[in-house]
Amino acid sequence: KANLQFTSGIQKAIAEAGEEDEYGGLVDHKTPKFNAILKAANTLTRQIELVKKNLSPCFPPFWSVETLWLTCVAAVCSKHILTEIGNDGLSLDASNFPTQLLLDLVAWIESFREQVRQQFPEIVKITKDDDHMFQRLENIEMKELMKGKEFDNETAKSHLGRVTNVLWNVKKLAQQSFLNWTEEKVDEWLSNVYVAEHQHAQTNEGLLTTSLPEDLFGLAGVQMRTIQSRLTKKSSVLVDAVGVVFNKMKQKQREMRDTRLGDLEECCAAANDFLRMVDQCEAIVDELLEKSDLTEESEDYLRLFSDDLCQCYTSDAVFAAQRIHKFIFEELENDIGHKMFEDEWELQPGNDLALTIVRTLEDWMEDVEVFMEEPMVRKAVDGLVKATVNFYLKHLIRKSGKKGGRKESCFENNKNAMSRIKGDVDKIRVYFEGLVPQFPALRRVILQEFKTISTVFGILWYADDPEAGEIEILFPDVQKTVKDINITKIFVGDLYHLVNPDGEKHMYEVFAEHEESLKHLHIHEEIVDKHFEDPDLRLSNIIIATVKQSTRRRPIPGDTLKNMGLGGMGWFGGGRKEKEETAEPEQTPASEDDGGAADAGDENADDTDGAGAADENNDGAGNEEKTDGE
């Protein structure tokens, strides 16, 4: 009876086969027979409930009508399915089947297995080392299911176990093929979405947005709803498919994020968009869960995939919000960068440059507070505090490489310069502290970042008056901020050189005494995903970039700069080549002009002349010219 109905169902399904696959645009007529087989198999599976309720009560219990029907359905359906797949179901060539049919096959096998589980829970325990999994499935005859006039339940259970295992292996093959196809297609349409032109808009409140979230999750929603519609409500395949989609969305977001941060307004719009993408993601997951009947474990996995993607979007929103500093300080660099710490800054009363920084920040913040969501504005201000401190310190250590000889300070008057620095810092800090009532958490950031400037001020103070105390008490604070012993060494040395070039080499000697203990201060630092960290907000990166631009010689072993990734610059600052550092003395004889420069490893270099520091008139330029001649 089952075989007859199955054959009839196949013929009917072939006749009614549609022309278009609603998932992936594939056409049914490429595999009409297999499509018809699955439709007929679904019909027989649905009739199991009918047999239980209406047919079974009409027969004696020893006939086991329900088991008999289930066994016949298993035999008939598995035979046709395995014939179409080939190789006894041990492998599956996905290219021969439309994606729709792979999903339909998975759904039918899951539905059939559930029917077997309800009838015989003990035979659905599939394990990796099950011998039945890879055995060739033999057809079973009706006579094999009978013991005289009674139905043989044990033989039926054994056959159902083999069928279930073999079909479950087919299900895994079909599932993996579908997931591979999904991964490929999702990557394709995600690329199209991100590079497409998106509508730009401004809300009534002034928030800047684009249509990226709607475009992105509009497509993602269609894909996931279609997948869900073809599977059973309990299918864990939905969770796996959502995991593939969300993982690809995360990868593409990481790959394409920076393309959306071209200027300040784009950063504001991106921060808002990424936050809205969190809402869109959570909404889709809630919808999928509402329409499914997943196990608690599967729901947890689905939430895990969702949380991971949402965390990526949230962190990228913060990154975009803080990225506004780049465009604000590019403007400041053009306007006042060349004036920072020059003679005019030191000699004229007032703190005009600091006030220019404050006014520029105020002007931009008026726009940012309108363009960006309030939580992201607070994150943006956090970034501006760091960027302001870095901007100030960058130009301070740049000053160290511009002027000053072996003995003279880089300033006309150290006391006046430090007073001016204190005034600048006070005015900038007052501005940010004025924002604390609006953003209370900002106080912590201010304390942390301005502590760095206080430490720098302390180093300058000790350098100006070495008898005032022990400068080494400030080394740990610098190391905790910079987190790299070689960069810390260079940073402290350049600061010392600003006010006391003659004592710089001695400072390095003092530093060396504490170097081993300093190295361990950041060992337990939390590991941060560099994708979410703005490199332009790390003071260590600012220091490296500034050192690369410097041409002054430093009384420091060459391996320190090599460890910073700056090649063989040795004592000489930027631009020297490693071969010059290691040249033999007779090949590059010291002259009076170059201050008696010695090889980086010479322990007997003259302490008085700064171990080869360029003299004030030369300022490194003559040494570069001599290098060209060499």
Tab-separated table of C-alpha atoms in Angstrom, residues 12 22 38 42 69 108 112 132 144 315 327 336 444 495 505 510 541 567:
chain	number	residue	atom	x	y	z
A	12	LYS	CA	1.528	13.534	-9.279
A	22	GLU	CA	11.855	30.493	-4.160
A	38	LEU	CA	10.524	14.272	-1.438
A	42	ASN	CA	6.360	13.972	3.004
A	69	TRP	CA	3.452	1.365	8.455
A	108	TRP	CA	12.100	15.372	5.606
A	112	PHE	CA	11.002	11.114	9.706
A	132	HIS	CA	25.333	0.823	10.975
A	144	GLU	CA	11.050	-10.769	6.919
A	315	SER	CA	32.406	48.166	19.288
A	327	PHE	CA	39.393	65.122	11.289
A	336	ILE	CA	48.595	75.646	14.755
A	444	ARG	CA	37.576	58.898	34.962
A	495	LEU	CA	61.506	64.737	27.409
A	505	LYS	CA	72.918	60.091	28.772
A	510	VAL	CA	69.504	55.493	35.533
A	541	ASN	CA	52.227	54.919	18.174
A	567	GLY	CA	65.915	49.724	11.850
